[in-house]
mmCIF file of C-alpha atoms in Angstrom:
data_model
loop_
_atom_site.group_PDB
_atom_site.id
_atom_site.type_symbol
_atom_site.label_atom_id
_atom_site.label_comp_id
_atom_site.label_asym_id
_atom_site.label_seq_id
_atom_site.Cartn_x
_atom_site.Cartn_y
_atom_site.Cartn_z
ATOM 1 C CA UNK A 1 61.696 10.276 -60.393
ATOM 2 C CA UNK A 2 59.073 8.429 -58.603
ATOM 3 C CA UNK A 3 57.722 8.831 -55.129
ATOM 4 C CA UNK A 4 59.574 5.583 -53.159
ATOM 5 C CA UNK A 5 57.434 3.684 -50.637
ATOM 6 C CA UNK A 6 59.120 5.179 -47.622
ATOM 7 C CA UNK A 7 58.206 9.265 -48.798
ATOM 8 C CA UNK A 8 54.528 7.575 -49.028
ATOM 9 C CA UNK A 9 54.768 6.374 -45.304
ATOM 10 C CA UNK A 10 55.951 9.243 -44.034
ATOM 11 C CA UNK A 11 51.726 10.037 -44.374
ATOM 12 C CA UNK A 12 50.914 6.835 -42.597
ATOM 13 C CA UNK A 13 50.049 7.658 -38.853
ATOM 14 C CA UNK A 14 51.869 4.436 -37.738
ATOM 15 C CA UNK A 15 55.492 5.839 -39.259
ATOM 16 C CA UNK A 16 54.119 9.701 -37.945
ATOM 17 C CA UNK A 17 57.091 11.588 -37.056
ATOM 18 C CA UNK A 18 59.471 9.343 -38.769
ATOM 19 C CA UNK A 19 61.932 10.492 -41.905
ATOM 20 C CA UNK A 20 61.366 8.451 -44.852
ATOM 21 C CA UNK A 21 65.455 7.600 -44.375
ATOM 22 C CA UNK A 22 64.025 6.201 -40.775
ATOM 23 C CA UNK A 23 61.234 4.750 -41.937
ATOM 24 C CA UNK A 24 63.391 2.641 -44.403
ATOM 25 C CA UNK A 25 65.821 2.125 -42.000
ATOM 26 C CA UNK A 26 63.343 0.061 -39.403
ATOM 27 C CA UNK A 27 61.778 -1.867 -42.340
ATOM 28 C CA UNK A 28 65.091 -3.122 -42.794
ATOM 29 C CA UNK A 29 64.687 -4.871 -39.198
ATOM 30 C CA UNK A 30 61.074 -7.015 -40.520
ATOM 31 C CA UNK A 31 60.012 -9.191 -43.306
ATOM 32 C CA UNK A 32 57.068 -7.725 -45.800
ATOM 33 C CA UNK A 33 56.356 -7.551 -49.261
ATOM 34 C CA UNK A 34 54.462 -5.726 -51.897
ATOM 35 C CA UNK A 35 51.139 -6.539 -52.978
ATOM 36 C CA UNK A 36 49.117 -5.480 -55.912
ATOM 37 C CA UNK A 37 45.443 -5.831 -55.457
ATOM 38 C CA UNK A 38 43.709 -4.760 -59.281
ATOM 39 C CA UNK A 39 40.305 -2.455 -59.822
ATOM 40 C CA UNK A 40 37.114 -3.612 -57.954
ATOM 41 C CA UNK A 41 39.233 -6.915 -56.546
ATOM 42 C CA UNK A 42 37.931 -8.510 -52.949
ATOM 43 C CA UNK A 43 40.293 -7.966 -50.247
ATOM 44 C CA UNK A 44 38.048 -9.525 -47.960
ATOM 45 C CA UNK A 45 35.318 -11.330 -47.112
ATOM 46 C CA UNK A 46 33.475 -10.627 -43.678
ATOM 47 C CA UNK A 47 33.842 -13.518 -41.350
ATOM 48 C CA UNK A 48 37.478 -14.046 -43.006
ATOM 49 C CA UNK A 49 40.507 -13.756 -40.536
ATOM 50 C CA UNK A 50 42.599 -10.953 -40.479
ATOM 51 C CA UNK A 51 45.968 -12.551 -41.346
ATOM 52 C CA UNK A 52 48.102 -9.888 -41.701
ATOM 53 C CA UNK A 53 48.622 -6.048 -41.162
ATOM 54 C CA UNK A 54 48.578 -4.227 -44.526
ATOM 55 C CA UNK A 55 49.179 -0.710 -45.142
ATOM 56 C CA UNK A 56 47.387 1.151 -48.133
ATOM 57 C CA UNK A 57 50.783 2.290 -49.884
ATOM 58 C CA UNK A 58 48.313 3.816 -53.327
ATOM 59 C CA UNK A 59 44.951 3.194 -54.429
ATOM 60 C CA UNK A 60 41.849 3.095 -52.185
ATOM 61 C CA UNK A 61 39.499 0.747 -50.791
ATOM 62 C CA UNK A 62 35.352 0.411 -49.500
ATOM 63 C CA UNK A 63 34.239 -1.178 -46.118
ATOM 64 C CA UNK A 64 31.272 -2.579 -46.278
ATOM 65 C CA UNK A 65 28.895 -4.529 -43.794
ATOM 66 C CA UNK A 66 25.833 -6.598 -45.188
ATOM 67 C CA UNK A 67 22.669 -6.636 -43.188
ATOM 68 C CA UNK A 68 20.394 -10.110 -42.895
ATOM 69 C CA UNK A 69 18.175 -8.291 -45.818
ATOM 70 C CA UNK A 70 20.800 -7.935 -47.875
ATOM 71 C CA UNK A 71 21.517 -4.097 -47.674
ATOM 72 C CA UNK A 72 24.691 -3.203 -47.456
ATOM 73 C CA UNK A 73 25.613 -0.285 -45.158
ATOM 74 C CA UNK A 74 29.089 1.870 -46.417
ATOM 75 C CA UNK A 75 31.446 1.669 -43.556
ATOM 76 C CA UNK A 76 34.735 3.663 -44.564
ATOM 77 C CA UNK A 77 36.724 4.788 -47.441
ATOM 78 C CA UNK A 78 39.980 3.227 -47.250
ATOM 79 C CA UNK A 79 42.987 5.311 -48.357
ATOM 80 C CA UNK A 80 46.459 5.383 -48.426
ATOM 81 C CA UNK A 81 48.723 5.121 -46.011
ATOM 82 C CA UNK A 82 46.453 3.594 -44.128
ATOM 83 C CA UNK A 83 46.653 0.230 -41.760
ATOM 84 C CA UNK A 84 43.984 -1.734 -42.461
ATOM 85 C CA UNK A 85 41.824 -3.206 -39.660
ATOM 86 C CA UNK A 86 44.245 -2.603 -36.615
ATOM 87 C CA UNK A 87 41.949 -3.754 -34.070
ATOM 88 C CA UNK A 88 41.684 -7.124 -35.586
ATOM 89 C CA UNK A 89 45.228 -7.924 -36.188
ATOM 90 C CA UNK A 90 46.151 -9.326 -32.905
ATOM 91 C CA UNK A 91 42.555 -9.517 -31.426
ATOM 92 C CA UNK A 92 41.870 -13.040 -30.403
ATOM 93 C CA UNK A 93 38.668 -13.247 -32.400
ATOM 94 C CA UNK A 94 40.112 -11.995 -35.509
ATOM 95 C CA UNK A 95 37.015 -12.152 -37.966
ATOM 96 C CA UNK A 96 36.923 -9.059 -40.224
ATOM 97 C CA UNK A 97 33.186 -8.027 -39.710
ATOM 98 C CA UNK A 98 33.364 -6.018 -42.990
ATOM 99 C CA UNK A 99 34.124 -6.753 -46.537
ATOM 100 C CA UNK A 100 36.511 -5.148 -48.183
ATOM 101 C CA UNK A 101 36.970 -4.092 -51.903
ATOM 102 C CA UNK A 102 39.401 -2.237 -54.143
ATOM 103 C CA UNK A 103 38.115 0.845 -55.849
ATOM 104 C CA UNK A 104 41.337 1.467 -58.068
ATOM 105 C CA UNK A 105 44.467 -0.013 -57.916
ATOM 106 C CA UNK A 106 45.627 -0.581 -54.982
ATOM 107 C CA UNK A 107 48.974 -1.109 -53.640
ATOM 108 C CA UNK A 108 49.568 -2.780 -50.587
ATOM 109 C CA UNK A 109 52.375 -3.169 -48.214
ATOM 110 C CA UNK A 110 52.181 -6.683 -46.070
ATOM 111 C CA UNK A 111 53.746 -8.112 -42.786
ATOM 112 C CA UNK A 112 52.844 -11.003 -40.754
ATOM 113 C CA UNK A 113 51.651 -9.923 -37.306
ATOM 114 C CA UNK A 114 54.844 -10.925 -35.280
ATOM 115 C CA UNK A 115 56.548 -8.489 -37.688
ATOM 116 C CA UNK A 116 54.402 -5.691 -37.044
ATOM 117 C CA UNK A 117 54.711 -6.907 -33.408
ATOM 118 C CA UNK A 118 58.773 -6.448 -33.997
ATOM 119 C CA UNK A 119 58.257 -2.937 -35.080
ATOM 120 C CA UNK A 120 56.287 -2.129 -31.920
ATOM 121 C CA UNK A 121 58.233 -3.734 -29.476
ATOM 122 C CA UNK A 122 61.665 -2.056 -30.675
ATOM 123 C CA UNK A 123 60.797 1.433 -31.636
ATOM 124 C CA UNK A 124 58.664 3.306 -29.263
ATOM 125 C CA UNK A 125 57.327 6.340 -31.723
ATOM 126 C CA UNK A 126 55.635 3.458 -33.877
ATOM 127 C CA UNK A 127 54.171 1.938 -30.540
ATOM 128 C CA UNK A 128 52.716 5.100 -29.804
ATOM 129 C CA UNK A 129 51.182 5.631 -32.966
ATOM 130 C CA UNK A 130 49.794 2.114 -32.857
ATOM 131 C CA UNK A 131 48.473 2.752 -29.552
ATOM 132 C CA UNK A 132 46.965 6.449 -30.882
ATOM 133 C CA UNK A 133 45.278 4.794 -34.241
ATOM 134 C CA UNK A 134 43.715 2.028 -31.827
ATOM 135 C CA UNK A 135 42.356 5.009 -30.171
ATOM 136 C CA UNK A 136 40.738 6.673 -32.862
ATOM 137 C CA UNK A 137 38.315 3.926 -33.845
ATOM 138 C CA UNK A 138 36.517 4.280 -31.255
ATOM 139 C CA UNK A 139 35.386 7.794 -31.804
ATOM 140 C CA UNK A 140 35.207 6.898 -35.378
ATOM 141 C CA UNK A 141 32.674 4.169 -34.594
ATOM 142 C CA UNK A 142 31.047 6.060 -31.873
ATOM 143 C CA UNK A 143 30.346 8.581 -34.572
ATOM 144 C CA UNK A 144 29.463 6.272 -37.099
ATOM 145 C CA UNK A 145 26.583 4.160 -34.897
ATOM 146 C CA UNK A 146 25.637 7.427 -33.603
ATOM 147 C CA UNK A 147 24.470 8.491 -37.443
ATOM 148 C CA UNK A 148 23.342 5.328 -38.381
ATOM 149 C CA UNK A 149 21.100 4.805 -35.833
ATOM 150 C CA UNK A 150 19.693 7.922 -34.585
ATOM 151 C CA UNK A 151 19.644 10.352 -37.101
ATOM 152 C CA UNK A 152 17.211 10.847 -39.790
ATOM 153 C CA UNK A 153 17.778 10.558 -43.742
ATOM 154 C CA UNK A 154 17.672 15.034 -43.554
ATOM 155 C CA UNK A 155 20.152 14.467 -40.425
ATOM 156 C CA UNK A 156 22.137 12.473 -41.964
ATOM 157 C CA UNK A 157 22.734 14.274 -45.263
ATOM 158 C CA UNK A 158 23.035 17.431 -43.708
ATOM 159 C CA UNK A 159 25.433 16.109 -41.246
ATOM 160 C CA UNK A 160 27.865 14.477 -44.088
ATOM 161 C CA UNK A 161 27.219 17.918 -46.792
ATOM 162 C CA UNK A 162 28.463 20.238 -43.635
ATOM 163 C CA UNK A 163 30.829 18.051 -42.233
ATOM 164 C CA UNK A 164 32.650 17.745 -46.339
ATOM 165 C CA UNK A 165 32.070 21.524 -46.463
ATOM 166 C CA UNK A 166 34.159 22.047 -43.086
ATOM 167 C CA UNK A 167 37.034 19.107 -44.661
ATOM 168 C CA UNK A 168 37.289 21.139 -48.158
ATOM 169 C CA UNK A 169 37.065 24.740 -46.786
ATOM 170 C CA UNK A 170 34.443 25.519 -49.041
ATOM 171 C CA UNK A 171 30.509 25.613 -49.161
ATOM 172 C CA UNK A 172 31.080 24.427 -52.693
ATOM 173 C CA UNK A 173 31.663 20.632 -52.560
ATOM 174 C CA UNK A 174 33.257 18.309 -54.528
ATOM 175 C CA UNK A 175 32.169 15.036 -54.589
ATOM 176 C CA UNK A 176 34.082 12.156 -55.230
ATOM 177 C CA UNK A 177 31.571 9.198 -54.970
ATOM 178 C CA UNK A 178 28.240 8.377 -56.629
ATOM 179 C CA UNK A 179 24.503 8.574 -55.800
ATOM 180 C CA UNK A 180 24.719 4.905 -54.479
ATOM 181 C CA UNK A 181 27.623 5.257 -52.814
ATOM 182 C CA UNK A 182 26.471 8.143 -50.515
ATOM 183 C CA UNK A 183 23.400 6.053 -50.058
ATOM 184 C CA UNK A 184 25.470 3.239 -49.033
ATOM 185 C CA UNK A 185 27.027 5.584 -46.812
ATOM 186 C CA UNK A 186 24.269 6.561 -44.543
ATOM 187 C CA UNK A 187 22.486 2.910 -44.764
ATOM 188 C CA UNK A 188 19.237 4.376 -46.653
ATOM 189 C CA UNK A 189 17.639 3.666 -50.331
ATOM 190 C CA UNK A 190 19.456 5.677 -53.347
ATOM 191 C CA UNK A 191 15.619 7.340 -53.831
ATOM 192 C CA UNK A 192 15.283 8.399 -49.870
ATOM 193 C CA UNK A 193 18.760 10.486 -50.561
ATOM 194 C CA UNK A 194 17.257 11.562 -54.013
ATOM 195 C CA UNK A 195 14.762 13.051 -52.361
ATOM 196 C CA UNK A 196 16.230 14.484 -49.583
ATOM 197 C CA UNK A 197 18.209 16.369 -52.018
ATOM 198 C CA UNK A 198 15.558 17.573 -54.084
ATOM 199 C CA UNK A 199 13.708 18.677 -50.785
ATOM 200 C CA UNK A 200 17.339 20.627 -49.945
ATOM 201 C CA UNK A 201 17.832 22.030 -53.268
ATOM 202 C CA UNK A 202 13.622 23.042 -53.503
ATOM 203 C CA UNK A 203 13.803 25.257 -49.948
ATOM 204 C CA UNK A 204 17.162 26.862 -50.735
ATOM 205 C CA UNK A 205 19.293 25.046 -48.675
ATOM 206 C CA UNK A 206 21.623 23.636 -51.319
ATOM 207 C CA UNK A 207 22.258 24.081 -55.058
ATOM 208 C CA UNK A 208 23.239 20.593 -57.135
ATOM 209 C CA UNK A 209 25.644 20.341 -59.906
ATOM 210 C CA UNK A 210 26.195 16.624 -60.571
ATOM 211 C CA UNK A 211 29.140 15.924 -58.323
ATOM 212 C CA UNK A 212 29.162 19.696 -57.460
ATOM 213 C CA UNK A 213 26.953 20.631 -54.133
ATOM 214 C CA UNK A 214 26.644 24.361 -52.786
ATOM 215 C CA UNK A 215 25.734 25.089 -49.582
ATOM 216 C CA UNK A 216 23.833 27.954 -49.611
ATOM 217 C CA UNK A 217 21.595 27.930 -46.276
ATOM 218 C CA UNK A 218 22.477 25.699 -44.119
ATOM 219 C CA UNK A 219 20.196 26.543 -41.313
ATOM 220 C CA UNK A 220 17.084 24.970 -43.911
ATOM 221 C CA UNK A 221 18.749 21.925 -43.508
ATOM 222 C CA UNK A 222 18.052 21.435 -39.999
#
């Protein structure tokens, strides 16, 4: 038997705390639908409004933003259960500044606004959790400009290898994107991150595997 859409959003931190009997129960009380979005499909375009409040139920999604130049900068990796843009769904200038694709596919699970509104206004755990998500953006962008702009290309790679080491509990890493995509992550050239690697893996640092990276100094990173 399956996994139903409510056991998914019990990991969504809007439903946090919430049974998947409860969270069933208070989608009962708004009007959405289900949404498939196919492999490598545009969600959005920046400059497009944000016209509704989607959650991730499966798949994943990239953020990206496009510079005048034409480089595009990673933002975020988009997984489920997640709510999609939540700053921008009542905000009064409600332009997504990112673009938005699907990397798999991607269920989605869509409201209007006023019924995410509804949810808010009646049940005070989910307005919490609203409020709590809002929150976290900030450090998450604060983080993000912070590594964009004022690190350098070793900085920045040693920050993300580290920082994945810490989230897997292992100096062995597993990496689940490409080359470019890391690249596209820090807002550099694929052959800058090329050879900041080979620089890494040359003074000991690091040992590379393909998708397989092993910290094994991390004090020659800095």
């Amino acid at each position: 038997m399956g996994t139903s859409i409510y056991e998914r959003l019990e990991e969504s931190l809007l439903f946090a705390g919430l049974t998947a009997d409860e969270i069933e129960w208070v989608l009962q009380t708004v009007n959405y639908k289900i949404v498939e979005y196919p492999a490598k499909a545009v969600y959005a375009v920046a400059g497009m409004p944000c016209k509704y409040a989607d959650i991730i139920i499966k798949g994943e999604m990239i953020s990206r933003m496009n510079g005048i130049s034409g480089k595009q900068v990673q933002i975020d990796r988009l997984r489920g259960c997640i709510l999609i843009a939540p700053a921008f769904i009542f905000a009064e200038n409600n332009a997504m500044p990112v673009s938005v694709e699907t990397v798999c596919k991607t269920t989605i699970l869509r409201m209007l606004p006023g019924e995410l509104k509804r949810l808010i206004d009646t049940n005070e755990r989910i307005r919490m959790n609203f409020i709590r998500r809002l929150s976290s953006i900030d450090a998450f962008l604060t983080q993000k400009l912070r590594m964009l702009s004022l690190f350098t290309v070793r900085e920045k790679v040693a920050y993300f290898l580290i920082k994945a080491a810490k989230e897997q509990q292992s100096r062995t890493i597993q990496l689940g994107i490409s080359r470019q995509e890391m690249a596209d992550l820090f807002g550099i050239q694929k052959f800058s991150l090329l050879r900041c690697l080979s620089e890494f893996e040359s003074n000991g640092a690091i040992k590379v595997d393909g998708k397989q990276i092993t910290i094994l100094n991390s004090d020659k990173m800095k």
